[in-house]
Amino acid sequence: MPRITVFVNYIQGEKFWAVDQPVPSQLQVTTNLNITGIDRKESSMLNAPFIFTISYNPAIAQITIRGHANIQGDQTEMEDIVKGYKDRKPPPPMLIQSISNMSFIEALILTRTLNIPPPIPLPSVPAPNSAKEKGPEPTYTA
């Protein structure tokens, strides 16, 4: 089984929403992971650069994380991964999972700093039964 180590080289986060305005209650978060290549470093090691982006709609913020993942394993596993990449097959799930995990953790820290909602769904509270019990509209503050 290959061993994957993820390195982050670049983190950029920008908040477009005014500080004094509440964040919209209907917010869509889009994440995108793009592995830009798989290069052989050694016979038993590969390098996979990536770009991970998080976008909000309405456009309240955007986060970009760039880095690379080193994949180590036996030579046949590395050849299979390179061959799959050249044949335009999806990357191995373990590679996508490793990069996504590291990127989401870094993004969570950045969302706290920027005071924007995190890119993961938060637990929801059941809605009140009647219109009379409707409370104030929720807002997000870190």
Short mmCIF file of N, CA and C in Angstrom, two decimals, residues 25-139:
data_model
loop_
_atom_site.label_atom_id
_atom_site.label_comp_id
_atom_site.label_asym_id
_atom_site.label_seq_id
_atom_site.Cartn_x
_atom_site.Cartn_y
_atom_site.Cartn_z
N SER A 25 -28.28 33.44 4.52
CA SER A 25 -28.67 32.16 5.11
C SER A 25 -28.62 31.03 4.07
N GLN A 26 -28.90 31.34 2.81
CA GLN A 26 -28.81 30.34 1.74
C GLN A 26 -27.45 30.50 1.06
N LEU A 27 -26.52 29.64 1.41
CA LEU A 27 -25.15 29.75 0.94
C LEU A 27 -24.73 28.43 0.33
N GLN A 28 -24.18 28.47 -0.86
CA GLN A 28 -23.66 27.26 -1.50
C GLN A 28 -22.14 27.30 -1.47
N VAL A 29 -21.55 26.17 -1.12
CA VAL A 29 -20.10 26.05 -1.07
C VAL A 29 -19.67 25.01 -2.11
N THR A 30 -18.74 25.40 -2.97
CA THR A 30 -18.24 24.50 -4.01
C THR A 30 -16.76 24.25 -3.77
N THR A 31 -16.38 22.97 -3.75
CA THR A 31 -14.96 22.62 -3.62
C THR A 31 -14.50 21.94 -4.90
N ASN A 32 -13.25 22.17 -5.25
CA ASN A 32 -12.69 21.58 -6.46
C ASN A 32 -11.24 21.18 -6.18
N LEU A 33 -10.92 19.93 -6.47
CA LEU A 33 -9.55 19.43 -6.35
C LEU A 33 -9.06 19.08 -7.74
N ASN A 34 -7.95 19.70 -8.15
CA ASN A 34 -7.38 19.46 -9.46
C ASN A 34 -5.94 18.97 -9.28
N ILE A 35 -5.69 17.71 -9.64
CA ILE A 35 -4.33 17.18 -9.62
C ILE A 35 -3.74 17.49 -10.99
N THR A 36 -2.73 18.35 -11.01
CA THR A 36 -2.23 18.89 -12.28
C THR A 36 -1.21 18.01 -12.98
N GLY A 37 -0.79 16.93 -12.36
CA GLY A 37 0.15 16.02 -12.99
C GLY A 37 0.61 14.97 -12.01
N ILE A 38 1.23 13.94 -12.55
CA ILE A 38 1.88 12.93 -11.71
C ILE A 38 3.25 12.69 -12.34
N ASP A 39 4.30 13.05 -11.61
CA ASP A 39 5.66 12.95 -12.11
C ASP A 39 6.44 11.94 -11.29
N ARG A 40 7.30 11.20 -11.95
CA ARG A 40 8.15 10.23 -11.26
C ARG A 40 9.38 10.96 -10.72
N LYS A 41 9.62 10.84 -9.41
CA LYS A 41 10.83 11.40 -8.80
C LYS A 41 11.92 10.35 -8.72
N GLU A 42 11.53 9.15 -8.33
CA GLU A 42 12.42 8.00 -8.24
C GLU A 42 11.61 6.79 -8.69
N SER A 43 12.24 5.62 -8.72
CA SER A 43 11.51 4.43 -9.16
C SER A 43 10.39 4.07 -8.20
N SER A 44 10.54 4.44 -6.93
CA SER A 44 9.51 4.11 -5.94
C SER A 44 8.83 5.35 -5.36
N MET A 45 8.93 6.50 -6.06
CA MET A 45 8.33 7.73 -5.55
C MET A 45 7.77 8.57 -6.69
N LEU A 46 6.55 9.08 -6.47
CA LEU A 46 5.89 9.96 -7.43
C LEU A 46 5.58 11.29 -6.76
N ASN A 47 5.42 12.33 -7.58
CA ASN A 47 5.05 13.65 -7.10
C ASN A 47 3.79 14.08 -7.84
N ALA A 48 2.77 14.51 -7.09
CA ALA A 48 1.50 14.92 -7.68
C ALA A 48 1.14 16.33 -7.22
N PRO A 49 1.43 17.36 -8.04
CA PRO A 49 1.02 18.72 -7.68
C PRO A 49 -0.50 18.87 -7.76
N PHE A 50 -1.05 19.73 -6.90
CA PHE A 50 -2.51 19.90 -6.88
C PHE A 50 -2.89 21.35 -6.60
N ILE A 51 -4.14 21.67 -6.95
CA ILE A 51 -4.76 22.95 -6.62
C ILE A 51 -6.13 22.62 -6.04
N PHE A 52 -6.41 23.13 -4.84
CA PHE A 52 -7.68 22.90 -4.15
C PHE A 52 -8.34 24.26 -3.97
N THR A 53 -9.56 24.42 -4.48
CA THR A 53 -10.25 25.71 -4.35
C THR A 53 -11.61 25.52 -3.69
N ILE A 54 -11.99 26.53 -2.94
CA ILE A 54 -13.30 26.58 -2.30
C ILE A 54 -13.93 27.91 -2.70
N SER A 55 -15.13 27.85 -3.27
CA SER A 55 -15.85 29.05 -3.69
C SER A 55 -17.21 29.07 -3.01
N TYR A 56 -17.67 30.26 -2.70
CA TYR A 56 -18.98 30.45 -2.07
C TYR A 56 -19.90 31.15 -3.05
N ASN A 57 -21.21 30.81 -3.00
CA ASN A 57 -22.21 31.49 -3.80
C ASN A 57 -23.39 31.83 -2.91
N PRO A 58 -23.75 33.10 -2.71
CA PRO A 58 -23.17 34.30 -3.27
C PRO A 58 -21.69 34.43 -2.90
N ALA A 59 -20.98 35.19 -3.70
CA ALA A 59 -19.53 35.30 -3.58
C ALA A 59 -19.13 36.07 -2.33
N ILE A 60 -19.03 35.35 -1.20
CA ILE A 60 -18.59 36.00 0.04
C ILE A 60 -17.10 35.81 0.27
N ALA A 61 -16.52 34.75 -0.33
CA ALA A 61 -15.10 34.47 -0.12
C ALA A 61 -14.63 33.42 -1.13
N GLN A 62 -13.31 33.30 -1.21
CA GLN A 62 -12.70 32.24 -2.01
C GLN A 62 -11.39 31.84 -1.35
N ILE A 63 -11.12 30.54 -1.36
CA ILE A 63 -9.91 29.99 -0.76
C ILE A 63 -9.20 29.13 -1.81
N THR A 64 -7.89 29.29 -1.92
CA THR A 64 -7.08 28.49 -2.84
C THR A 64 -5.90 27.91 -2.07
N ILE A 65 -5.69 26.62 -2.23
CA ILE A 65 -4.56 25.93 -1.60
C ILE A 65 -3.83 25.17 -2.70
N ARG A 66 -2.51 25.39 -2.79
CA ARG A 66 -1.69 24.67 -3.76
C ARG A 66 -0.61 23.90 -3.02
N GLY A 67 -0.22 22.79 -3.58
CA GLY A 67 0.84 22.00 -2.97
C GLY A 67 1.15 20.79 -3.82
N HIS A 68 1.75 19.80 -3.19
CA HIS A 68 2.05 18.55 -3.89
C HIS A 68 2.00 17.39 -2.91
N ALA A 69 1.74 16.23 -3.45
CA ALA A 69 1.71 15.00 -2.65
C ALA A 69 2.83 14.09 -3.14
N ASN A 70 3.60 13.56 -2.21
CA ASN A 70 4.60 12.54 -2.54
C ASN A 70 3.98 11.18 -2.28
N ILE A 71 4.08 10.31 -3.25
CA ILE A 71 3.52 8.96 -3.15
C ILE A 71 4.69 7.98 -3.17
N GLN A 72 4.82 7.18 -2.12
CA GLN A 72 5.90 6.20 -2.03
C GLN A 72 5.31 4.81 -1.95
N GLY A 73 5.91 3.88 -2.65
CA GLY A 73 5.46 2.51 -2.64
C GLY A 73 6.36 1.66 -3.50
N ASP A 74 5.96 0.42 -3.72
CA ASP A 74 6.82 -0.42 -4.56
C ASP A 74 6.67 0.00 -6.03
N GLN A 75 7.64 -0.41 -6.81
CA GLN A 75 7.75 0.06 -8.19
C GLN A 75 6.53 -0.29 -9.04
N THR A 76 5.93 -1.45 -8.83
CA THR A 76 4.76 -1.83 -9.64
C THR A 76 3.56 -0.94 -9.34
N GLU A 77 3.37 -0.59 -8.06
CA GLU A 77 2.27 0.32 -7.70
C GLU A 77 2.46 1.68 -8.34
N MET A 78 3.70 2.17 -8.32
CA MET A 78 3.99 3.48 -8.91
C MET A 78 3.76 3.45 -10.42
N GLU A 79 4.15 2.36 -11.07
CA GLU A 79 3.93 2.23 -12.51
C GLU A 79 2.44 2.21 -12.84
N ASP A 80 1.64 1.54 -12.01
CA ASP A 80 0.20 1.49 -12.23
C ASP A 80 -0.43 2.89 -12.11
N ILE A 81 0.03 3.67 -11.13
CA ILE A 81 -0.51 5.02 -10.94
C ILE A 81 -0.14 5.90 -12.13
N VAL A 82 1.13 5.84 -12.58
CA VAL A 82 1.56 6.65 -13.72
C VAL A 82 0.81 6.23 -14.98
N LYS A 83 0.66 4.94 -15.20
CA LYS A 83 -0.06 4.43 -16.38
C LYS A 83 -1.52 4.90 -16.35
N GLY A 84 -2.15 4.83 -15.18
CA GLY A 84 -3.53 5.30 -15.05
C GLY A 84 -3.64 6.78 -15.37
N TYR A 85 -2.67 7.57 -14.92
CA TYR A 85 -2.70 9.01 -15.19
C TYR A 85 -2.54 9.27 -16.69
N LYS A 86 -1.61 8.56 -17.33
CA LYS A 86 -1.40 8.75 -18.77
C LYS A 86 -2.61 8.31 -19.58
N ASP A 87 -3.35 7.31 -19.08
CA ASP A 87 -4.56 6.83 -19.75
C ASP A 87 -5.79 7.66 -19.38
N ARG A 88 -5.57 8.75 -18.65
CA ARG A 88 -6.63 9.67 -18.22
C ARG A 88 -7.68 9.02 -17.33
N LYS A 89 -7.24 8.07 -16.52
CA LYS A 89 -8.13 7.46 -15.54
C LYS A 89 -8.12 8.32 -14.28
N PRO A 90 -9.16 8.23 -13.45
CA PRO A 90 -9.18 9.01 -12.21
C PRO A 90 -8.01 8.61 -11.30
N PRO A 91 -7.49 9.56 -10.53
CA PRO A 91 -6.42 9.23 -9.59
C PRO A 91 -6.91 8.24 -8.54
N PRO A 92 -6.00 7.53 -7.90
CA PRO A 92 -6.41 6.58 -6.86
C PRO A 92 -7.17 7.30 -5.74
N PRO A 93 -8.23 6.68 -5.21
CA PRO A 93 -9.02 7.31 -4.14
C PRO A 93 -8.17 7.69 -2.92
N MET A 94 -7.16 6.90 -2.59
CA MET A 94 -6.32 7.22 -1.43
C MET A 94 -5.57 8.53 -1.63
N LEU A 95 -5.19 8.84 -2.88
CA LEU A 95 -4.51 10.10 -3.16
C LEU A 95 -5.48 11.27 -3.01
N ILE A 96 -6.65 11.14 -3.59
CA ILE A 96 -7.67 12.19 -3.48
C ILE A 96 -8.05 12.42 -2.01
N GLN A 97 -8.23 11.34 -1.26
CA GLN A 97 -8.62 11.46 0.15
C GLN A 97 -7.53 12.14 0.97
N SER A 98 -6.28 11.79 0.75
CA SER A 98 -5.18 12.39 1.51
C SER A 98 -5.07 13.88 1.24
N ILE A 99 -5.14 14.27 -0.03
CA ILE A 99 -5.05 15.69 -0.38
C ILE A 99 -6.27 16.44 0.15
N SER A 100 -7.46 15.87 0.00
CA SER A 100 -8.68 16.53 0.49
C SER A 100 -8.65 16.73 1.99
N ASN A 101 -8.24 15.71 2.73
CA ASN A 101 -8.19 15.82 4.19
C ASN A 101 -7.28 16.96 4.62
N MET A 102 -6.07 17.01 4.09
CA MET A 102 -5.12 18.06 4.46
C MET A 102 -5.66 19.44 4.05
N SER A 103 -6.22 19.53 2.86
CA SER A 103 -6.71 20.82 2.37
C SER A 103 -7.90 21.32 3.17
N PHE A 104 -8.83 20.43 3.52
CA PHE A 104 -9.98 20.86 4.33
C PHE A 104 -9.54 21.33 5.71
N ILE A 105 -8.56 20.69 6.30
CA ILE A 105 -8.07 21.12 7.62
C ILE A 105 -7.48 22.52 7.52
N GLU A 106 -6.65 22.76 6.51
CA GLU A 106 -6.07 24.09 6.33
C GLU A 106 -7.16 25.12 6.04
N ALA A 107 -8.15 24.75 5.23
CA ALA A 107 -9.24 25.66 4.90
C ALA A 107 -10.08 26.00 6.14
N LEU A 108 -10.30 25.03 7.01
CA LEU A 108 -11.06 25.29 8.24
C LEU A 108 -10.38 26.35 9.10
N ILE A 109 -9.07 26.25 9.23
CA ILE A 109 -8.32 27.24 10.01
C ILE A 109 -8.47 28.62 9.37
N LEU A 110 -8.37 28.67 8.05
CA LEU A 110 -8.47 29.94 7.34
C LEU A 110 -9.87 30.55 7.43
N THR A 111 -10.91 29.72 7.38
CA THR A 111 -12.27 30.25 7.50
C THR A 111 -12.51 30.86 8.87
N ARG A 112 -11.91 30.30 9.87
CA ARG A 112 -12.03 30.88 11.22
C ARG A 112 -11.37 32.26 11.26
N THR A 113 -10.21 32.37 10.66
CA THR A 113 -9.49 33.65 10.62
C THR A 113 -10.27 34.70 9.84
N LEU A 114 -10.87 34.31 8.73
CA LEU A 114 -11.62 35.25 7.89
C LEU A 114 -13.05 35.49 8.37
N ASN A 115 -13.48 34.73 9.38
CA ASN A 115 -14.84 34.83 9.92
C ASN A 115 -15.89 34.57 8.83
N ILE A 116 -15.72 33.44 8.15
CA ILE A 116 -16.69 33.00 7.16
C ILE A 116 -17.12 31.57 7.51
N PRO A 117 -18.27 31.12 7.01
CA PRO A 117 -18.71 29.76 7.33
C PRO A 117 -17.72 28.72 6.80
N PRO A 118 -17.53 27.65 7.55
CA PRO A 118 -16.61 26.60 7.10
C PRO A 118 -17.16 25.87 5.88
N PRO A 119 -16.29 25.23 5.10
CA PRO A 119 -16.75 24.57 3.87
C PRO A 119 -17.36 23.19 4.09
N ILE A 120 -17.73 22.89 5.31
CA ILE A 120 -18.37 21.61 5.62
C ILE A 120 -19.74 21.89 6.19
N PRO A 121 -20.71 21.02 5.97
CA PRO A 121 -22.05 21.29 6.51
C PRO A 121 -22.05 21.22 8.03
N LEU A 122 -22.72 22.18 8.62
CA LEU A 122 -22.86 22.21 10.08
C LEU A 122 -24.12 21.46 10.47
N PRO A 123 -24.18 20.93 11.69
CA PRO A 123 -25.40 20.25 12.13
C PRO A 123 -26.57 21.23 12.11
N SER A 124 -27.73 20.74 11.70
CA SER A 124 -28.89 21.62 11.63
C SER A 124 -29.82 21.34 12.80
N VAL A 125 -30.49 22.40 13.23
CA VAL A 125 -31.47 22.31 14.31
C VAL A 125 -32.83 22.18 13.65
N PRO A 126 -33.70 21.28 14.14
CA PRO A 126 -35.02 21.14 13.52
C PRO A 126 -35.79 22.46 13.56
N ALA A 127 -36.54 22.71 12.48
CA ALA A 127 -37.32 23.94 12.38
C ALA A 127 -38.48 23.90 13.36
N PRO A 128 -38.93 25.08 13.85
CA PRO A 128 -40.11 25.13 14.72
C PRO A 128 -41.34 24.62 13.98
N ASN A 129 -42.32 24.11 14.76
CA ASN A 129 -43.52 23.51 14.17
C ASN A 129 -44.45 24.53 13.53
N SER A 130 -44.56 25.70 14.10
CA SER A 130 -45.52 26.67 13.55
C SER A 130 -44.82 27.97 13.22
N ALA A 131 -45.52 28.81 12.47
CA ALA A 131 -44.97 30.10 12.07
C ALA A 131 -44.80 31.02 13.27
N LYS A 132 -45.62 30.83 14.32
CA LYS A 132 -45.53 31.68 15.51
C LYS A 132 -44.18 31.51 16.21
N GLU A 133 -43.66 30.30 16.17
CA GLU A 133 -42.43 30.00 16.89
C GLU A 133 -41.17 30.36 16.11
N LYS A 134 -41.34 30.90 14.91
CA LYS A 134 -40.18 31.21 14.08
C LYS A 134 -39.31 32.25 14.78
N GLY A 135 -38.05 31.91 14.95
CA GLY A 135 -37.12 32.80 15.63
C GLY A 135 -36.38 33.68 14.64
N PRO A 136 -35.36 34.36 15.13
CA PRO A 136 -34.59 35.24 14.25
C PRO A 136 -33.80 34.41 13.23
N GLU A 137 -33.47 35.04 12.13
CA GLU A 137 -32.71 34.37 11.08
C GLU A 137 -31.28 34.13 11.57
N PRO A 138 -30.74 32.93 11.33
CA PRO A 138 -29.40 32.62 11.85
C PRO A 138 -28.31 33.42 11.14
N THR A 139 -27.26 33.73 11.88
CA THR A 139 -26.08 34.38 11.32
C THR A 139 -24.86 33.61 11.79
#
